PDB file of C-alpha atoms in Angstrom:
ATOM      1  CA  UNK C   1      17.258  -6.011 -13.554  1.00 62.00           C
ATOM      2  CA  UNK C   2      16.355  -2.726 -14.643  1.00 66.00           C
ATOM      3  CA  UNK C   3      14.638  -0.655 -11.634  1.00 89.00           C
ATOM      4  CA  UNK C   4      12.526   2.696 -11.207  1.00 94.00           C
ATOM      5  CA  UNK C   5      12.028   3.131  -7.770  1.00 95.00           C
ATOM      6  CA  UNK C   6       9.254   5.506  -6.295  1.00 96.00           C
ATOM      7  CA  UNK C   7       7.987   6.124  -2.924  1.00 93.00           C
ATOM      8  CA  UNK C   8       4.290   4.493  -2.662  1.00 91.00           C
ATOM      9  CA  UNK C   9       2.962   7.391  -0.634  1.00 91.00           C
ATOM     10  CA  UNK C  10       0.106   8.766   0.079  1.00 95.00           C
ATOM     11  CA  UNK C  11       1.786  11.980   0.254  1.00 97.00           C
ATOM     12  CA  UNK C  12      -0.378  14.307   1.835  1.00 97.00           C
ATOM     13  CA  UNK C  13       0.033  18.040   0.862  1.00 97.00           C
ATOM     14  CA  UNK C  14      -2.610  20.836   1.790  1.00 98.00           C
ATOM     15  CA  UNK C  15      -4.388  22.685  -1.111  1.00 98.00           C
ATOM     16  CA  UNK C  16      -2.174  25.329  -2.703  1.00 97.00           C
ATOM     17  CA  UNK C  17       1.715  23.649  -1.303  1.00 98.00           C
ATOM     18  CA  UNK C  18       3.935  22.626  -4.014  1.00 98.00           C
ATOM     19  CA  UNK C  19       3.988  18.805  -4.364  1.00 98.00           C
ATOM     20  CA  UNK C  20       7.379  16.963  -4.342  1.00 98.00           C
ATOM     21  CA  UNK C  21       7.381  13.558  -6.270  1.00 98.00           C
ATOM     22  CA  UNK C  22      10.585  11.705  -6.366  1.00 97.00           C
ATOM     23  CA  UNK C  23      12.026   8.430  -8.522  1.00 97.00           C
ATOM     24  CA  UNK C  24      15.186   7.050  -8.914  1.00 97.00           C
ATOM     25  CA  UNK C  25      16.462   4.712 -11.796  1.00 95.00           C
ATOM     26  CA  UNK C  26      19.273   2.079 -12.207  1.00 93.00           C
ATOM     27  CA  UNK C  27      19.989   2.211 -15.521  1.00 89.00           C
ATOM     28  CA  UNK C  28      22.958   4.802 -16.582  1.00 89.00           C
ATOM     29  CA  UNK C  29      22.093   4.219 -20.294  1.00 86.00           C
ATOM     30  CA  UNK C  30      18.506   5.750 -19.811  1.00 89.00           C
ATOM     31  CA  UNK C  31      17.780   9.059 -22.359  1.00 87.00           C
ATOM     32  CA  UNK C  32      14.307   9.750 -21.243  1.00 92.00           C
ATOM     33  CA  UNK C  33      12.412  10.250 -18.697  1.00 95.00           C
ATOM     34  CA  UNK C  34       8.462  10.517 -18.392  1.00 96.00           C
ATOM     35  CA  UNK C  35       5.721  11.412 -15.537  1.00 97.00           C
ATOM     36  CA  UNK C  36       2.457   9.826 -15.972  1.00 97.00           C
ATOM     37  CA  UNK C  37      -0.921  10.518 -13.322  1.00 98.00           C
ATOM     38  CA  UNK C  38      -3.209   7.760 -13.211  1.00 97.00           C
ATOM     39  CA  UNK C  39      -6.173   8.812 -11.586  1.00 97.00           C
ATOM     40  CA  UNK C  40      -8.244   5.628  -9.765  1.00 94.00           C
ATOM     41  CA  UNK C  41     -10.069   3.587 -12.212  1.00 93.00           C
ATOM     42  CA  UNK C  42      -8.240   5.288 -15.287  1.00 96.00           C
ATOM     43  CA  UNK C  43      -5.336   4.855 -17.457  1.00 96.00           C
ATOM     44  CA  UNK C  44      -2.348   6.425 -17.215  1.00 96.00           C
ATOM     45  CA  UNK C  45      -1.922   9.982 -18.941  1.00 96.00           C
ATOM     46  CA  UNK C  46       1.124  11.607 -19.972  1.00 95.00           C
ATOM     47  CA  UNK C  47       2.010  14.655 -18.171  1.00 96.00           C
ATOM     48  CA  UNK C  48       5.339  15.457 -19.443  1.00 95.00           C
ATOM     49  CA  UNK C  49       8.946  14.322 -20.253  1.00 94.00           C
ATOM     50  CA  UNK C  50      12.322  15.007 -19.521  1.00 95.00           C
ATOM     51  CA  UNK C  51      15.540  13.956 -21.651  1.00 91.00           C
ATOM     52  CA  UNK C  52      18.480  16.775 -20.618  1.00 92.00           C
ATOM     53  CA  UNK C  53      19.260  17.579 -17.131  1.00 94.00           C
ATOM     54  CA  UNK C  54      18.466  20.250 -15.440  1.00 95.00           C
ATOM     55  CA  UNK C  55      14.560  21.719 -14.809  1.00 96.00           C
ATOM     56  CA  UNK C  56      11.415  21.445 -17.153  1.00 96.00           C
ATOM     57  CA  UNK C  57       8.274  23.303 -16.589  1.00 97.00           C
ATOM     58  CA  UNK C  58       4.724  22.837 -18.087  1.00 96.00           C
ATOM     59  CA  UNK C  59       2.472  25.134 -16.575  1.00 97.00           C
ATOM     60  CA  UNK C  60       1.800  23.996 -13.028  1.00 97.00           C
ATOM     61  CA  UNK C  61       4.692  21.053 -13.317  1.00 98.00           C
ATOM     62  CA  UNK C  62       8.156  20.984 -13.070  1.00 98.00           C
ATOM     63  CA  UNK C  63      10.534  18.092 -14.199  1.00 98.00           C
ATOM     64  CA  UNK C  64      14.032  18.128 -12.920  1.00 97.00           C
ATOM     65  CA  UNK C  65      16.476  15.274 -13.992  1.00 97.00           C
ATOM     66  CA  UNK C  66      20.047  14.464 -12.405  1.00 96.00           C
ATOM     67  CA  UNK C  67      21.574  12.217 -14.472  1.00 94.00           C
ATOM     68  CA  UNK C  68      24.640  11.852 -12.393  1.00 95.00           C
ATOM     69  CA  UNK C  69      22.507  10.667  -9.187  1.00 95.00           C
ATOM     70  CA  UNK C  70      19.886   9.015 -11.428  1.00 95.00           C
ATOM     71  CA  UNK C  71      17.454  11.016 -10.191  1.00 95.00           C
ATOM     72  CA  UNK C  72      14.351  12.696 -11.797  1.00 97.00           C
ATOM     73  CA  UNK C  73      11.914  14.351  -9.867  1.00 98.00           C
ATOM     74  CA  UNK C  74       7.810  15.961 -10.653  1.00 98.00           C
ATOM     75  CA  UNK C  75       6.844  19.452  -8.582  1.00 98.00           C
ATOM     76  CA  UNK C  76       3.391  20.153  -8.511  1.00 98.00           C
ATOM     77  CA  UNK C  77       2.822  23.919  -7.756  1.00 98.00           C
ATOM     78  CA  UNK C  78      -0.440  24.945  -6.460  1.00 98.00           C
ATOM     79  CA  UNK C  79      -1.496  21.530  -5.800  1.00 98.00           C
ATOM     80  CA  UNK C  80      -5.583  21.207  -6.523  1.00 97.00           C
ATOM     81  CA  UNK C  81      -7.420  18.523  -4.741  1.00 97.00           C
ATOM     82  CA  UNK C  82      -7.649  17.651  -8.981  1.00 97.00           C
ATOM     83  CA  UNK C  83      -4.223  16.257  -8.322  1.00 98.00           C
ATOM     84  CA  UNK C  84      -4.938  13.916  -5.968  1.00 98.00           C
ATOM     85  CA  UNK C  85      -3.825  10.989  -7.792  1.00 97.00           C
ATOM     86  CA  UNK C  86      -0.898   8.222  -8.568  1.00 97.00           C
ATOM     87  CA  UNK C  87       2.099   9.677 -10.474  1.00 98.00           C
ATOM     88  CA  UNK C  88       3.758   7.117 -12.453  1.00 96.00           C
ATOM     89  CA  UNK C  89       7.396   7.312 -13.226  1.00 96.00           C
ATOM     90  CA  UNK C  90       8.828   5.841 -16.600  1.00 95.00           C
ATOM     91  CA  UNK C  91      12.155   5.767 -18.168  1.00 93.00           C
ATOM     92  CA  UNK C  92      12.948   4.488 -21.493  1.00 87.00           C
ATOM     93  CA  UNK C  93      14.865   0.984 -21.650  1.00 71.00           C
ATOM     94  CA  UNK C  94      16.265  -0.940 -25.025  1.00 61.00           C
ATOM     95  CA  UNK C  95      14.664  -4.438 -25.138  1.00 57.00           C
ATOM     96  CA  UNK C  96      15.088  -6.992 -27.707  1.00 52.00           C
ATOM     97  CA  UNK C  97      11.704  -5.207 -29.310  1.00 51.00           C
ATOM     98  CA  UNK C  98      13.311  -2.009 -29.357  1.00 57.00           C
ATOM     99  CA  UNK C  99      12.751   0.815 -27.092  1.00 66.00           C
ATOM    100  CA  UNK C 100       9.783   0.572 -24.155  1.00 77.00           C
ATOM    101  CA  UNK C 101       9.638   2.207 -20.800  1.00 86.00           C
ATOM    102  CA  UNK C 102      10.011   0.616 -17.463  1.00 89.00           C
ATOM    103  CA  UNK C 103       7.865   2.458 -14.724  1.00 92.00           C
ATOM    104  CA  UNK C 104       8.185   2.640 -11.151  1.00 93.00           C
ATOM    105  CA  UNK C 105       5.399   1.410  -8.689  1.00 93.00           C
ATOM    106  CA  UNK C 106       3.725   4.855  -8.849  1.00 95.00           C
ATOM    107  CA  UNK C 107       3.527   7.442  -5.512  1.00 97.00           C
ATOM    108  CA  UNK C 108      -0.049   8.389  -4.557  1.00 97.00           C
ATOM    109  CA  UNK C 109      -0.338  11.735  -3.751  1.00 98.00           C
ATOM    110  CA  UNK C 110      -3.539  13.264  -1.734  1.00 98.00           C
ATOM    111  CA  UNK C 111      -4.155  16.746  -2.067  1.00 98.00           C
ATOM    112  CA  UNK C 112      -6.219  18.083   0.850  1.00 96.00           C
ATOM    113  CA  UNK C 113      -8.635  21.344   0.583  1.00 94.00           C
TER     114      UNK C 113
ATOM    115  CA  UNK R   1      -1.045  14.302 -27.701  1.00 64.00           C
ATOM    116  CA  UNK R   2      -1.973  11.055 -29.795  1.00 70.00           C
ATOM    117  CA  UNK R   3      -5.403   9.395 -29.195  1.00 89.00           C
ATOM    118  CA  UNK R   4      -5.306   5.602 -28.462  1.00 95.00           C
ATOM    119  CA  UNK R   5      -8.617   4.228 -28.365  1.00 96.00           C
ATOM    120  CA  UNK R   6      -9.403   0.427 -27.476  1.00 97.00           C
ATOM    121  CA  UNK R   7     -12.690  -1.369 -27.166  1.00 97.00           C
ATOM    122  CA  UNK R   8     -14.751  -2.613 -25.421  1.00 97.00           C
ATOM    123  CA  UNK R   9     -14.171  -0.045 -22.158  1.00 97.00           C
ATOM    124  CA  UNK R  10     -15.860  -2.532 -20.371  1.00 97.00           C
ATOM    125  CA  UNK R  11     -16.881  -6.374 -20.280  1.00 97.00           C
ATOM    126  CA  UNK R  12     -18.454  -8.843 -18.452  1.00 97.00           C
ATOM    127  CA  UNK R  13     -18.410 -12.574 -19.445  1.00 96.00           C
ATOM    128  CA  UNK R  14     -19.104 -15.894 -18.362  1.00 97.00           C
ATOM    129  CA  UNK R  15     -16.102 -18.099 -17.232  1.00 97.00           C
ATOM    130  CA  UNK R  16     -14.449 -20.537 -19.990  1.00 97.00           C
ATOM    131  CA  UNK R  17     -15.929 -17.976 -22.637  1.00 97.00           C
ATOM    132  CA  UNK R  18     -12.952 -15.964 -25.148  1.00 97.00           C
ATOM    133  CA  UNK R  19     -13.215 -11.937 -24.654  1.00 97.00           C
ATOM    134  CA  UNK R  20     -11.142  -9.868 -27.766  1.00 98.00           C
ATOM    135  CA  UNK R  21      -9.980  -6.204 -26.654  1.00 98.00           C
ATOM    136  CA  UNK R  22      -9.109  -4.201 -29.816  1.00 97.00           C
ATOM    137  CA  UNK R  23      -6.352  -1.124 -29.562  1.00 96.00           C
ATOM    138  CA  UNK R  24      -6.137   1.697 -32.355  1.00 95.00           C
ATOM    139  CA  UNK R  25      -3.902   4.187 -32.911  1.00 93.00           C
ATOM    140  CA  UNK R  26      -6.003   6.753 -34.358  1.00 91.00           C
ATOM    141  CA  UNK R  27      -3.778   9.811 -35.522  1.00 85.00           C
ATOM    142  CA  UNK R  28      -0.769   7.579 -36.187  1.00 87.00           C
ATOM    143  CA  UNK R  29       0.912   4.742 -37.791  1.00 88.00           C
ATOM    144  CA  UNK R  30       2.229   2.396 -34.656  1.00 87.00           C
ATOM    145  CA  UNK R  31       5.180  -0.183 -35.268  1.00 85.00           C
ATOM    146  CA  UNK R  32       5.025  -0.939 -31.643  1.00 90.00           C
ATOM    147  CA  UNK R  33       1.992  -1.451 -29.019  1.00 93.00           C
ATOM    148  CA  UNK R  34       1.939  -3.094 -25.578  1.00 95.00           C
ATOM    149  CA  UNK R  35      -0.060  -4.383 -23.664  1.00 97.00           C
ATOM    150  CA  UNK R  36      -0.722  -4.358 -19.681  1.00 96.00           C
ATOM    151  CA  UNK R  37      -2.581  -5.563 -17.049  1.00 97.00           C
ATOM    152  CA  UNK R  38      -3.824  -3.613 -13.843  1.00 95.00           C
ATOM    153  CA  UNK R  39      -5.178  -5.663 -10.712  1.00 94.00           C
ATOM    154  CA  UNK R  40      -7.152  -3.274  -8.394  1.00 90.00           C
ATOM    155  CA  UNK R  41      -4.400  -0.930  -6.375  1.00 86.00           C
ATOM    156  CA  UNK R  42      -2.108  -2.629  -7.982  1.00 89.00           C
ATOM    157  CA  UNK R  43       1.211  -1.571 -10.202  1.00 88.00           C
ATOM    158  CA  UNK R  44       0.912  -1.630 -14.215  1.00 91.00           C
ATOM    159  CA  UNK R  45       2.143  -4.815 -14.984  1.00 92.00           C
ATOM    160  CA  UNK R  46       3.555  -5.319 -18.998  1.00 93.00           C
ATOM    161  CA  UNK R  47       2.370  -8.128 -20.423  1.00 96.00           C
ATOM    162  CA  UNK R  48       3.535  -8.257 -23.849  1.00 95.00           C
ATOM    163  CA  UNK R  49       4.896  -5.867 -27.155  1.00 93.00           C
ATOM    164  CA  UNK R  50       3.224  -6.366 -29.850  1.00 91.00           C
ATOM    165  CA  UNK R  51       5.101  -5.492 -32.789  1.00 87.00           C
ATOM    166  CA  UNK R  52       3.142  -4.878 -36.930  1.00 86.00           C
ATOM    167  CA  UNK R  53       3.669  -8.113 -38.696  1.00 85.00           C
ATOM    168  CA  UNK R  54       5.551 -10.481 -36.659  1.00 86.00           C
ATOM    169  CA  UNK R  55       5.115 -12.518 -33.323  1.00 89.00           C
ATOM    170  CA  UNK R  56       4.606 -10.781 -30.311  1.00 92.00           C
ATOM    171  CA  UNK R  57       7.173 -10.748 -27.247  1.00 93.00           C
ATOM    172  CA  UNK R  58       5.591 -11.905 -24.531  1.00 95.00           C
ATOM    173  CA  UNK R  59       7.011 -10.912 -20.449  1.00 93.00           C
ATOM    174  CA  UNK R  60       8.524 -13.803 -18.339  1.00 93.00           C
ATOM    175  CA  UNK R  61       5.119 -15.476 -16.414  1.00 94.00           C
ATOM    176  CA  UNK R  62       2.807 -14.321 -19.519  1.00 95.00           C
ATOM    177  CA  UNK R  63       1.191 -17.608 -21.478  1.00 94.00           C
ATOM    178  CA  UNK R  64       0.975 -16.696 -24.977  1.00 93.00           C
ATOM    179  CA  UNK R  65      -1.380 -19.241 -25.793  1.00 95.00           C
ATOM    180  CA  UNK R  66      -4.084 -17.690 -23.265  1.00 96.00           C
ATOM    181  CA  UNK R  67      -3.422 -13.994 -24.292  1.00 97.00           C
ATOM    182  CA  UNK R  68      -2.962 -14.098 -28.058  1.00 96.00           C
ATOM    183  CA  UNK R  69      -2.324 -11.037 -29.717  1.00 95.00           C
ATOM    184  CA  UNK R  70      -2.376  -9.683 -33.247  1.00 92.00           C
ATOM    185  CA  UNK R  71      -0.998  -6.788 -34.981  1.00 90.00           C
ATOM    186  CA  UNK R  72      -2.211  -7.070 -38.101  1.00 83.00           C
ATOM    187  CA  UNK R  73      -2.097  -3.651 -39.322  1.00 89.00           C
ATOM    188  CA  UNK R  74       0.274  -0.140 -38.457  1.00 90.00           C
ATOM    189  CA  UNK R  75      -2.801   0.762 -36.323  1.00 93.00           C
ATOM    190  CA  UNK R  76      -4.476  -2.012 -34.771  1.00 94.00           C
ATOM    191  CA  UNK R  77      -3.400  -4.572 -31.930  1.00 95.00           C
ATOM    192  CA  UNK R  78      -5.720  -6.656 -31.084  1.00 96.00           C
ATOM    193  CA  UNK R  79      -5.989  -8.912 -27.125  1.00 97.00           C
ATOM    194  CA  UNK R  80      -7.516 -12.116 -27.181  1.00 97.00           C
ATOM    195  CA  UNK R  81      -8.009 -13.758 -23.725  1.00 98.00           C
ATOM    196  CA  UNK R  82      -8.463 -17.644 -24.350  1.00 97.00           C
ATOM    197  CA  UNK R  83     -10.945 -19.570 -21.606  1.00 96.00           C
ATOM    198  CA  UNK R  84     -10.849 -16.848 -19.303  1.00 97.00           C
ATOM    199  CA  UNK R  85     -11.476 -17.473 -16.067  1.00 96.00           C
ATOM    200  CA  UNK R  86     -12.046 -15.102 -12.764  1.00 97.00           C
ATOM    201  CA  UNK R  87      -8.264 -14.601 -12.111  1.00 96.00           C
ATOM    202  CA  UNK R  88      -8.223 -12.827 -15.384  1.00 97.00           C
ATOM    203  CA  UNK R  89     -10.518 -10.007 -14.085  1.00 97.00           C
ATOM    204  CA  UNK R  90      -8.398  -6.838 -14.350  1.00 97.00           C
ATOM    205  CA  UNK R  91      -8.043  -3.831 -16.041  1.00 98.00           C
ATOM    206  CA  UNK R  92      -6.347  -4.300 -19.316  1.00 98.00           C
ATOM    207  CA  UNK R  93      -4.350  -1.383 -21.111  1.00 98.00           C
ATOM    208  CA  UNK R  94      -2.552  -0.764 -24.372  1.00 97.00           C
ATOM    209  CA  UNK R  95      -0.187   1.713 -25.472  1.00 95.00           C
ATOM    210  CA  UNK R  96       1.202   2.767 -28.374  1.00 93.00           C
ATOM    211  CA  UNK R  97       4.639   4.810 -28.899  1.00 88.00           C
ATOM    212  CA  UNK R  98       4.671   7.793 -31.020  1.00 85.00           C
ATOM    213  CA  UNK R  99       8.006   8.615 -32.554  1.00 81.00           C
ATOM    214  CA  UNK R 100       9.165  12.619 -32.101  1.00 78.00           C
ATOM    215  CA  UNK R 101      12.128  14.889 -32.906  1.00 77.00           C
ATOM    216  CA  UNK R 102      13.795  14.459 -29.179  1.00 75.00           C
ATOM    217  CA  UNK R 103      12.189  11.066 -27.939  1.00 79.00           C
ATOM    218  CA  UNK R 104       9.842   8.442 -28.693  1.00 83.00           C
ATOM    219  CA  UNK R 105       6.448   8.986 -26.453  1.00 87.00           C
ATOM    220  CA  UNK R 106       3.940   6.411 -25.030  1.00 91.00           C
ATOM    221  CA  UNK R 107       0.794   6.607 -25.087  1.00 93.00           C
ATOM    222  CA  UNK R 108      -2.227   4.614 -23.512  1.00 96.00           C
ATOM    223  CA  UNK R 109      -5.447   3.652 -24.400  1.00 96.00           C
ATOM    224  CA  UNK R 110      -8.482   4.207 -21.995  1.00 97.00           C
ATOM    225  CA  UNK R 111      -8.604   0.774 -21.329  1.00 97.00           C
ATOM    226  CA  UNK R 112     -10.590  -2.078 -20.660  1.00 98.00           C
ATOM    227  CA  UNK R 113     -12.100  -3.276 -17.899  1.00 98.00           C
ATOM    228  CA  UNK R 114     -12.794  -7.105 -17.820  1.00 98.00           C
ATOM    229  CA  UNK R 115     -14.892  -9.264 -15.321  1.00 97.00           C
ATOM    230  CA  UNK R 116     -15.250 -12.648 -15.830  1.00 97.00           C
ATOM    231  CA  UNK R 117     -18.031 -14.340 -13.876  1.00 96.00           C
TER     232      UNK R 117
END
């Protein structure tokens, strides 16, 4: 059984903190490695991805990805109350229909003003 | 990023009646689409891939004779809920995977929100 495991949450972090999401995976062969925010009601949007370890950044976000403690990890600087949502983890998995990504249960994260 | 549109966003039916949810990829060609299903504070749960001209592959627990699904064409994929009934009220989602340079990409539809009375 391939697994993504995330922390439910909430998470609470005041306005303006950096935001810490965390996932873990089970599967060494996994190449890549996506955050998705799903805000209530919604589907889920890409934020970014991450394929070579080390650090990532997109503006306010930050992907970092340790492949050796299959580990890959969102930080939200400057959180907005905007952010308040669930962050999805994915990674990518080979199936018999080819390559689709398993996600984790999702961490909610509440940012407070 | 690529659009994924699916219709209807939202519908209400009566109970035993059949309710078709359509998925496009608009920008792009899609080999590949899937479909999920989202029951209120819930996880995403996969229900099926649905792969251009042949049958699709349907998850462990998922009847393929209630949820049929077609994809006829590179860009549409197309949900058909048989009889439904009020346990099949949920939020119903569709993705589609856009091949790049460094890694293929999913992307989801808005998707569709079904109540059965």
């Amino acid at each position: 059984q391939k697994e993504v495991e995330q922390n439910s949450g909430p998470l609470s972090v005041p306005e303006g903190a950096i935001a810490s999401l965390n996932c873990t995976y089970s599967d060494r062969g996994s190449q890549s490695f996506f955050w998705y925010r799903q805000y209530s009601g919604k589907s889920p949007e890409l934020i970014m991805f991450i394929y070579s370890n080390g650090d990532k950044e997109d503006g306010r976000f930050t992907a970092q990805l340790n492949k050796a403690s299959q580990y890959v990890s969102l930080l939200i600087r400057d959180s907005q109350p905007s952010d308040s949502a669930t962050y999805l983890c994915a990674v990518n998995t080979n199936n018999n229909a080819g390559n689709m990504l398993t996600f984790g249960g999702g961490t909610r994260l509440m940012v407070k003003p | 990023g690529a659009v994924v549109s699916q219709h209807p966003s939202r519908v209400i039916c009566k109970s035993g009646t059949s309710v078709k949810i359509e998925c496009r990829s608009l920008d792009f060609q899609a080999t590949t689409m899937f479909w999920y299903r989202q029951f209120p504070k819930q996880s995403l749960m996969l229900m099926a891939t649905s792969n251009e001209g042949s049958k699709a592959t349907y998850e462990q627990g998922v009847e393929k004779d209630k949820f049929l699904i077609n994809h006829a064409s590179l860009t549409l994929s197309t949900l058909t809920v048989t009889s439904a009934h009020p346990e099949d009220s949920s939020f119903y989602i569709c993705s589609a995977i856009v091949s790049g340079i460094s890694t293929d990409t999913q992307y989801f539809g808005p998707g569709t929100r079904l109540t059965v009375l």
